[in-house]
Amino acid sequence: MKPIPHPDLYGLMAEYHETGPLLEAARKAYADGFRRMDAFSPIPVEGLAEAIGFERNALPKVVFAGGLIGCFGGFFMQWYSAVVDYPLNIGGRPFNSWPAFLPITFETTVLCASLSAVFGMIALNGLPKPYHPVFNVESFELASRSHFFLCVQSDDPKFDRVATRAFLEGLGPVAVHEVGF
Amino acid sequence: MSGPTTGLAPSLQRSRNIALLAGLAGMLGCGIGYAVDPTQTLRSYLVGYCFWTGIALGCFPLILIHHLTGGRWGYAVRRPLEAGALTIPLMALLFVPLALGIRAIYGAWADPSQMAHHAVVLAKKPYLNEAFFLQRSAGYFAFWTMLALWLNRLSRRQDNPATEAGASRWLGTFSGPALLLHVFAVSFASVDWIMSLEPEWYSTIFGPLWMSGQVLTAFAFMILVVAPRRDEMPRPDLTAPEPLNDLGNLLLAFVMLWAYANLSQFLIIWSGNLPEEIPWYLKRMKGGWEWVGVALIVFQFILPFLVLLHRENKRSPARLARLASLIVVMNLLSTYWLIVPSFTPGKFTLAWQAPVAVVGIGGIWISAFLWLLGRTPVVPGNAPEPEAHHHEGAH
């Protein structure tokens, strides 16, 4: 089933004043078959990401790859400078004094893993985003303070302007807003 | 919420009987070994003793940390940890063979004929002498026994709503100082029981190094006890995937702590390359011992580290238990590597008495541990209520 295009409508947004009803609504919407939706909250809500069907993304793999690059890169830099580029006899120890390289190797691992976590997160979540339709809803500014929102997008195959609105109103919201482009 | 359930899970009850039989058989084997070769048997006994006492001692910091920090992770393992700590009086009893065989084991400083050649060791005599050694060990056991009794008694008082607040206040106030004293006791015990096997050698991080291994092993052992028995627990929510994930994360932290302590000691001694320090590693880096060291790096650090990075491995009871058993076994190898090269430097040996002593002490320890565990409600009464909602269809 192809979604019906709604050129003027990004989606419908239900507004809540508490986390409990939001979580409940998100679960019911997911159970009803909605997949293209998003939830907004000023505080982390345990289980909300799972409730709207958030699956794992590639970020752990990105961080792991960054850690590996930092690990081998850090070790390689020290090995290269101590063994190939500028070998120095220090107290009769071998040039490849690997135990002495481990603290730096650890540090570069952590550094590269955390940098890839930050930049990988930004790359995967699509930030920075100067314009987003949800900001057209007037009360949405409270999403960063005291209100909670569940937005069902119009490109969801199950979306229907009238039926979805009725469905959302049945989930006990304070209000249901139309989100225009 | 279900009321307090006393009594062991059926599978653990079977394990207790098997452990007791194995322990008695192992102790009989130690007796035979002693008749054949007393010195070797006592030295092997020390390995088994330090390994199992290490698990009992590793329980203390975990209980104390949980009383200080709280957190959902601790309620699934706290009663097993308390039972583990309460085995300390038994370990004091099992210390007797070591106390009697002090010259065979600690000949390097306890045997006057060996000591005469070593001015350095002779200078340490005010500390390293038989009488003071035994007094100190008695002191450690007195402290640990009191601490274990105190922790168990107050934890049981937390089960009762009428006395819960008072007990929690006491535990919150004194767990910090108790943890500090425990670290001192373990550090001194590590010097006495293991480091003094080579009395010329010293390392200031040796106490924390041994303790990190104890905590890691005790934690892995308790995960092994609770994780696969979710269906037999009165509160299966405490070992659901999310709390298991927390336990796995903590296990990862302890794996890293163990590696950190070991690397710190190795790096400093290797860099210093001083004649009074480096022989300890030289003895452990040739004649087959180096492969034990490599196995420890690979199987007690690299493999657990990589496995525990992966979320699914922490959320699966079977996988987490498999990894925990690997860690317990590797810590046995680690204890062997810390102790035995002192007797057979530069040449890997495995006397038949060693596995026999490990099984003998371990069987008795496990049966005592399970007996103690069966006497209390498996879950502390002040554990948080299970969360009302469930994740239907989300996974």
PDB file of N, CA and C in Angstrom, chain B residues 240-310:
ATOM      1  N   ALA B 240      15.722  -9.998  34.310  1.00  0.00           N
ATOM      2  CA  ALA B 240      15.219  -9.761  32.953  1.00  0.00           C
ATOM      3  C   ALA B 240      16.356  -9.161  32.114  1.00  0.00           C
ATOM      4  N   PRO B 241      16.181  -9.067  30.800  1.00  0.00           N
ATOM      5  CA  PRO B 241      17.290  -8.571  29.965  1.00  0.00           C
ATOM      6  C   PRO B 241      17.886  -7.251  30.424  1.00  0.00           C
ATOM      7  N   GLU B 242      17.054  -6.288  30.874  1.00  0.00           N
ATOM      8  CA  GLU B 242      17.622  -4.977  31.235  1.00  0.00           C
ATOM      9  C   GLU B 242      18.542  -5.066  32.463  1.00  0.00           C
ATOM     10  N   PRO B 243      18.092  -5.649  33.594  1.00  0.00           N
ATOM     11  CA  PRO B 243      19.034  -5.775  34.713  1.00  0.00           C
ATOM     12  C   PRO B 243      20.246  -6.634  34.375  1.00  0.00           C
ATOM     13  N   LEU B 244      20.059  -7.659  33.545  1.00  0.00           N
ATOM     14  CA  LEU B 244      21.217  -8.465  33.140  1.00  0.00           C
ATOM     15  C   LEU B 244      22.214  -7.607  32.379  1.00  0.00           C
ATOM     16  N   ASN B 245      21.683  -6.701  31.557  1.00  0.00           N
ATOM     17  CA  ASN B 245      22.545  -5.790  30.820  1.00  0.00           C
ATOM     18  C   ASN B 245      23.392  -4.960  31.787  1.00  0.00           C
ATOM     19  N   ASP B 246      22.762  -4.512  32.895  1.00  0.00           N
ATOM     20  CA  ASP B 246      23.512  -3.758  33.909  1.00  0.00           C
ATOM     21  C   ASP B 246      24.615  -4.616  34.512  1.00  0.00           C
ATOM     22  N   LEU B 247      24.268  -5.877  34.850  1.00  0.00           N
ATOM     23  CA  LEU B 247      25.273  -6.771  35.422  1.00  0.00           C
ATOM     24  C   LEU B 247      26.416  -6.973  34.431  1.00  0.00           C
ATOM     25  N   GLY B 248      26.066  -7.133  33.152  1.00  0.00           N
ATOM     26  CA  GLY B 248      27.096  -7.319  32.129  1.00  0.00           C
ATOM     27  C   GLY B 248      27.984  -6.093  32.008  1.00  0.00           C
ATOM     28  N   ASN B 249      27.384  -4.905  32.092  1.00  0.00           N
ATOM     29  CA  ASN B 249      28.185  -3.679  32.016  1.00  0.00           C
ATOM     30  C   ASN B 249      29.152  -3.582  33.187  1.00  0.00           C
ATOM     31  N   LEU B 250      28.655  -3.944  34.383  1.00  0.00           N
ATOM     32  CA  LEU B 250      29.537  -3.905  35.551  1.00  0.00           C
ATOM     33  C   LEU B 250      30.650  -4.935  35.422  1.00  0.00           C
ATOM     34  N   LEU B 251      30.289  -6.099  34.880  1.00  0.00           N
ATOM     35  CA  LEU B 251      31.311  -7.133  34.672  1.00  0.00           C
ATOM     36  C   LEU B 251      32.395  -6.610  33.737  1.00  0.00           C
ATOM     37  N   LEU B 252      31.965  -5.890  32.698  1.00  0.00           N
ATOM     38  CA  LEU B 252      32.931  -5.295  31.773  1.00  0.00           C
ATOM     39  C   LEU B 252      33.848  -4.323  32.515  1.00  0.00           C
ATOM     40  N   ALA B 253      33.256  -3.523  33.414  1.00  0.00           N
ATOM     41  CA  ALA B 253      34.070  -2.575  34.174  1.00  0.00           C
ATOM     42  C   ALA B 253      35.097  -3.321  35.028  1.00  0.00           C
ATOM     43  N   PHE B 254      34.681  -4.442  35.641  1.00  0.00           N
ATOM     44  CA  PHE B 254      35.615  -5.186  36.497  1.00  0.00           C
ATOM     45  C   PHE B 254      36.696  -5.883  35.665  1.00  0.00           C
ATOM     46  N   VAL B 255      36.319  -6.346  34.472  1.00  0.00           N
ATOM     47  CA  VAL B 255      37.333  -6.926  33.572  1.00  0.00           C
ATOM     48  C   VAL B 255      38.399  -5.875  33.275  1.00  0.00           C
ATOM     49  N   MET B 256      37.941  -4.637  32.998  1.00  0.00           N
ATOM     50  CA  MET B 256      38.891  -3.584  32.662  1.00  0.00           C
ATOM     51  C   MET B 256      39.720  -3.186  33.880  1.00  0.00           C
ATOM     52  N   LEU B 257      39.084  -3.195  35.053  1.00  0.00           N
ATOM     53  CA  LEU B 257      39.819  -2.859  36.278  1.00  0.00           C
ATOM     54  C   LEU B 257      40.930  -3.879  36.531  1.00  0.00           C
ATOM     55  N   TRP B 258      40.586  -5.150  36.326  1.00  0.00           N
ATOM     56  CA  TRP B 258      41.585  -6.223  36.512  1.00  0.00           C
ATOM     57  C   TRP B 258      42.750  -6.024  35.553  1.00  0.00           C
ATOM     58  N   ALA B 259      42.433  -5.750  34.285  1.00  0.00           N
ATOM     59  CA  ALA B 259      43.481  -5.554  33.292  1.00  0.00           C
ATOM     60  C   ALA B 259      44.306  -4.319  33.630  1.00  0.00           C
ATOM     61  N   TYR B 260      43.639  -3.282  34.110  1.00  0.00           N
ATOM     62  CA  TYR B 260      44.321  -2.037  34.455  1.00  0.00           C
ATOM     63  C   TYR B 260      45.330  -2.274  35.582  1.00  0.00           C
ATOM     64  N   ALA B 261      44.899  -2.973  36.648  1.00  0.00           N
ATOM     65  CA  ALA B 261      45.792  -3.216  37.784  1.00  0.00           C
ATOM     66  C   ALA B 261      46.993  -4.055  37.342  1.00  0.00           C
ATOM     67  N   ASN B 262      46.723  -5.076  36.528  1.00  0.00           N
ATOM     68  CA  ASN B 262      47.826  -5.939  36.089  1.00  0.00           C
ATOM     69  C   ASN B 262      48.782  -5.207  35.166  1.00  0.00           C
ATOM     70  N   LEU B 263      48.220  -4.418  34.236  1.00  0.00           N
ATOM     71  CA  LEU B 263      49.100  -3.689  33.323  1.00  0.00           C
ATOM     72  C   LEU B 263      49.917  -2.656  34.092  1.00  0.00           C
ATOM     73  N   SER B 264      49.283  -1.980  35.079  1.00  0.00           N
ATOM     74  CA  SER B 264      50.020  -0.965  35.839  1.00  0.00           C
ATOM     75  C   SER B 264      51.257  -1.573  36.484  1.00  0.00           C
ATOM     76  N   GLN B 265      51.059  -2.730  37.137  1.00  0.00           N
ATOM     77  CA  GLN B 265      52.201  -3.360  37.801  1.00  0.00           C
ATOM     78  C   GLN B 265      53.254  -3.768  36.777  1.00  0.00           C
ATOM     79  N   PHE B 266      52.790  -4.391  35.682  1.00  0.00           N
ATOM     80  CA  PHE B 266      53.740  -4.879  34.679  1.00  0.00           C
ATOM     81  C   PHE B 266      54.494  -3.729  34.037  1.00  0.00           C
ATOM     82  N   LEU B 267      53.772  -2.675  33.664  1.00  0.00           N
ATOM     83  CA  LEU B 267      54.391  -1.560  32.951  1.00  0.00           C
ATOM     84  C   LEU B 267      55.463  -0.895  33.807  1.00  0.00           C
ATOM     85  N   ILE B 268      55.149  -0.697  35.092  1.00  0.00           N
ATOM     86  CA  ILE B 268      56.092   0.004  35.969  1.00  0.00           C
ATOM     87  C   ILE B 268      57.328  -0.860  36.215  1.00  0.00           C
ATOM     88  N   ILE B 269      57.101  -2.144  36.481  1.00  0.00           N
ATOM     89  CA  ILE B 269      58.247  -3.009  36.759  1.00  0.00           C
ATOM     90  C   ILE B 269      59.067  -3.231  35.492  1.00  0.00           C
ATOM     91  N   TRP B 270      58.380  -3.398  34.364  1.00  0.00           N
ATOM     92  CA  TRP B 270      59.091  -3.614  33.099  1.00  0.00           C
ATOM     93  C   TRP B 270      59.898  -2.377  32.732  1.00  0.00           C
ATOM     94  N   SER B 271      59.338  -1.182  32.917  1.00  0.00           N
ATOM     95  CA  SER B 271      60.051   0.048  32.572  1.00  0.00           C
ATOM     96  C   SER B 271      61.219   0.291  33.516  1.00  0.00           C
ATOM     97  N   GLY B 272      60.986   0.033  34.817  1.00  0.00           N
ATOM     98  CA  GLY B 272      62.049   0.251  35.788  1.00  0.00           C
ATOM     99  C   GLY B 272      63.194  -0.715  35.583  1.00  0.00           C
ATOM    100  N   ASN B 273      62.870  -1.985  35.272  1.00  0.00           N
ATOM    101  CA  ASN B 273      63.873  -3.005  34.987  1.00  0.00           C
ATOM    102  C   ASN B 273      64.900  -3.103  36.110  1.00  0.00           C
ATOM    103  N   LEU B 274      64.428  -3.049  37.362  1.00  0.00           N
ATOM    104  CA  LEU B 274      65.336  -3.062  38.508  1.00  0.00           C
ATOM    105  C   LEU B 274      65.553  -4.490  39.000  1.00  0.00           C
ATOM    106  N   PRO B 275      66.751  -4.758  39.475  1.00  0.00           N
ATOM    107  CA  PRO B 275      67.077  -6.149  39.848  1.00  0.00           C
ATOM    108  C   PRO B 275      66.224  -6.694  40.995  1.00  0.00           C
ATOM    109  N   GLU B 276      65.660  -5.820  41.867  1.00  0.00           N
ATOM    110  CA  GLU B 276      64.843  -6.374  42.952  1.00  0.00           C
ATOM    111  C   GLU B 276      63.390  -6.565  42.535  1.00  0.00           C
ATOM    112  N   GLU B 277      63.031  -6.044  41.360  1.00  0.00           N
ATOM    113  CA  GLU B 277      61.627  -6.168  40.948  1.00  0.00           C
ATOM    114  C   GLU B 277      61.432  -7.118  39.776  1.00  0.00           C
ATOM    115  N   ILE B 278      62.295  -6.978  38.771  1.00  0.00           N
ATOM    116  CA  ILE B 278      62.034  -7.656  37.501  1.00  0.00           C
ATOM    117  C   ILE B 278      62.079  -9.189  37.597  1.00  0.00           C
ATOM    118  N   PRO B 279      62.853  -9.779  38.540  1.00  0.00           N
ATOM    119  CA  PRO B 279      62.876 -11.256  38.566  1.00  0.00           C
ATOM    120  C   PRO B 279      61.497 -11.881  38.719  1.00  0.00           C
ATOM    121  N   TRP B 280      60.593 -11.199  39.413  1.00  0.00           N
ATOM    122  CA  TRP B 280      59.260 -11.753  39.608  1.00  0.00           C
ATOM    123  C   TRP B 280      58.597 -12.035  38.263  1.00  0.00           C
ATOM    124  N   TYR B 281      58.774 -11.096  37.309  1.00  0.00           N
ATOM    125  CA  TYR B 281      58.188 -11.320  35.978  1.00  0.00           C
ATOM    126  C   TYR B 281      59.031 -12.273  35.153  1.00  0.00           C
ATOM    127  N   LEU B 282      60.358 -12.212  35.321  1.00  0.00           N
ATOM    128  CA  LEU B 282      61.205 -13.122  34.536  1.00  0.00           C
ATOM    129  C   LEU B 282      60.856 -14.580  34.832  1.00  0.00           C
ATOM    130  N   LYS B 283      60.587 -14.861  36.115  1.00  0.00           N
ATOM    131  CA  LYS B 283      60.198 -16.226  36.476  1.00  0.00           C
ATOM    132  C   LYS B 283      58.898 -16.637  35.815  1.00  0.00           C
ATOM    133  N   ARG B 284      58.059 -15.649  35.543  1.00  0.00           N
ATOM    134  CA  ARG B 284      56.721 -15.928  34.997  1.00  0.00           C
ATOM    135  C   ARG B 284      56.656 -15.741  33.493  1.00  0.00           C
ATOM    136  N   MET B 285      57.831 -15.544  32.853  1.00  0.00           N
ATOM    137  CA  MET B 285      57.798 -15.286  31.415  1.00  0.00           C
ATOM    138  C   MET B 285      58.663 -16.269  30.640  1.00  0.00           C
ATOM    139  N   LYS B 286      59.006 -17.390  31.264  1.00  0.00           N
ATOM    140  CA  LYS B 286      59.715 -18.414  30.485  1.00  0.00           C
ATOM    141  C   LYS B 286      59.365 -19.810  30.984  1.00  0.00           C
ATOM    142  N   GLY B 287      59.775 -20.804  30.201  1.00  0.00           N
ATOM    143  CA  GLY B 287      59.568 -22.196  30.579  1.00  0.00           C
ATOM    144  C   GLY B 287      58.113 -22.625  30.542  1.00  0.00           C
ATOM    145  N   GLY B 288      57.313 -21.963  29.720  1.00  0.00           N
ATOM    146  CA  GLY B 288      55.899 -22.337  29.618  1.00  0.00           C
ATOM    147  C   GLY B 288      54.986 -21.358  30.344  1.00  0.00           C
ATOM    148  N   TRP B 289      55.528 -20.654  31.361  1.00  0.00           N
ATOM    149  CA  TRP B 289      54.682 -19.699  32.095  1.00  0.00           C
ATOM    150  C   TRP B 289      54.219 -18.555  31.205  1.00  0.00           C
ATOM    151  N   GLU B 290      55.049 -18.216  30.166  1.00  0.00           N
ATOM    152  CA  GLU B 290      54.665 -17.096  29.316  1.00  0.00           C
ATOM    153  C   GLU B 290      53.350 -17.385  28.591  1.00  0.00           C
ATOM    154  N   TRP B 291      53.095 -18.678  28.295  1.00  0.00           N
ATOM    155  CA  TRP B 291      51.845 -19.014  27.593  1.00  0.00           C
ATOM    156  C   TRP B 291      50.652 -18.882  28.530  1.00  0.00           C
ATOM    157  N   VAL B 292      50.901 -19.137  29.819  1.00  0.00           N
ATOM    158  CA  VAL B 292      49.830 -18.893  30.789  1.00  0.00           C
ATOM    159  C   VAL B 292      49.509 -17.400  30.806  1.00  0.00           C
ATOM    160  N   GLY B 293      50.569 -16.575  30.785  1.00  0.00           N
ATOM    161  CA  GLY B 293      50.365 -15.125  30.767  1.00  0.00           C
ATOM    162  C   GLY B 293      49.585 -14.682  29.543  1.00  0.00           C
ATOM    163  N   VAL B 294      49.955 -15.227  28.379  1.00  0.00           N
ATOM    164  CA  VAL B 294      49.250 -14.875  27.138  1.00  0.00           C
ATOM    165  C   VAL B 294      47.793 -15.307  27.229  1.00  0.00           C
ATOM    166  N   ALA B 295      47.568 -16.517  27.756  1.00  0.00           N
ATOM    167  CA  ALA B 295      46.191 -16.999  27.897  1.00  0.00           C
ATOM    168  C   ALA B 295      45.386 -16.061  28.791  1.00  0.00           C
ATOM    169  N   LEU B 296      46.026 -15.557  29.853  1.00  0.00           N
ATOM    170  CA  LEU B 296      45.319 -14.639  30.754  1.00  0.00           C
ATOM    171  C   LEU B 296      44.950 -13.351  30.028  1.00  0.00           C
ATOM    172  N   ILE B 297      45.905 -12.815  29.241  1.00  0.00           N
ATOM    173  CA  ILE B 297      45.617 -11.570  28.523  1.00  0.00           C
ATOM    174  C   ILE B 297      44.466 -11.785  27.549  1.00  0.00           C
ATOM    175  N   VAL B 298      44.499 -12.923  26.841  1.00  0.00           N
ATOM    176  CA  VAL B 298      43.496 -13.157  25.797  1.00  0.00           C
ATOM    177  C   VAL B 298      42.140 -13.501  26.402  1.00  0.00           C
ATOM    178  N   PHE B 299      42.127 -14.424  27.385  1.00  0.00           N
ATOM    179  CA  PHE B 299      40.848 -14.965  27.839  1.00  0.00           C
ATOM    180  C   PHE B 299      40.303 -14.316  29.103  1.00  0.00           C
ATOM    181  N   GLN B 300      41.141 -13.552  29.808  1.00  0.00           N
ATOM    182  CA  GLN B 300      40.558 -12.821  30.930  1.00  0.00           C
ATOM    183  C   GLN B 300      40.433 -11.335  30.632  1.00  0.00           C
ATOM    184  N   PHE B 301      41.018 -10.889  29.513  1.00  0.00           N
ATOM    185  CA  PHE B 301      40.785  -9.493  29.162  1.00  0.00           C
ATOM    186  C   PHE B 301      40.196  -9.334  27.757  1.00  0.00           C
ATOM    187  N   ILE B 302      40.971  -9.672  26.714  1.00  0.00           N
ATOM    188  CA  ILE B 302      40.551  -9.302  25.355  1.00  0.00           C
ATOM    189  C   ILE B 302      39.215  -9.940  24.989  1.00  0.00           C
ATOM    190  N   LEU B 303      39.083 -11.238  25.177  1.00  0.00           N
ATOM    191  CA  LEU B 303      37.837 -11.908  24.775  1.00  0.00           C
ATOM    192  C   LEU B 303      36.638 -11.422  25.599  1.00  0.00           C
ATOM    193  N   PRO B 304      36.716 -11.421  26.952  1.00  0.00           N
ATOM    194  CA  PRO B 304      35.559 -10.891  27.700  1.00  0.00           C
ATOM    195  C   PRO B 304      35.246  -9.445  27.340  1.00  0.00           C
ATOM    196  N   PHE B 305      36.311  -8.648  27.103  1.00  0.00           N
ATOM    197  CA  PHE B 305      36.094  -7.244  26.746  1.00  0.00           C
ATOM    198  C   PHE B 305      35.273  -7.139  25.471  1.00  0.00           C
ATOM    199  N   LEU B 306      35.681  -7.875  24.432  1.00  0.00           N
ATOM    200  CA  LEU B 306      34.973  -7.783  23.156  1.00  0.00           C
ATOM    201  C   LEU B 306      33.568  -8.362  23.264  1.00  0.00           C
ATOM    202  N   VAL B 307      33.428  -9.478  23.984  1.00  0.00           N
ATOM    203  CA  VAL B 307      32.105 -10.101  24.110  1.00  0.00           C
ATOM    204  C   VAL B 307      31.152  -9.168  24.851  1.00  0.00           C
ATOM    205  N   LEU B 308      31.661  -8.501  25.898  1.00  0.00           N
ATOM    206  CA  LEU B 308      30.791  -7.660  26.725  1.00  0.00           C
ATOM    207  C   LEU B 308      30.497  -6.306  26.092  1.00  0.00           C
ATOM    208  N   LEU B 309      31.200  -5.971  25.005  1.00  0.00           N
ATOM    209  CA  LEU B 309      30.840  -4.741  24.300  1.00  0.00           C
ATOM    210  C   LEU B 309      29.497  -4.915  23.618  1.00  0.00           C
ATOM    211  N   HIS B 310      29.180  -6.150  23.253  1.00  0.00           N
ATOM    212  CA  HIS B 310      28.001  -6.423  22.437  1.00  0.00           C
ATOM    213  C   HIS B 310      26.777  -6.590  23.328  1.00  0.00           C
TER     214      HIS B 310
END
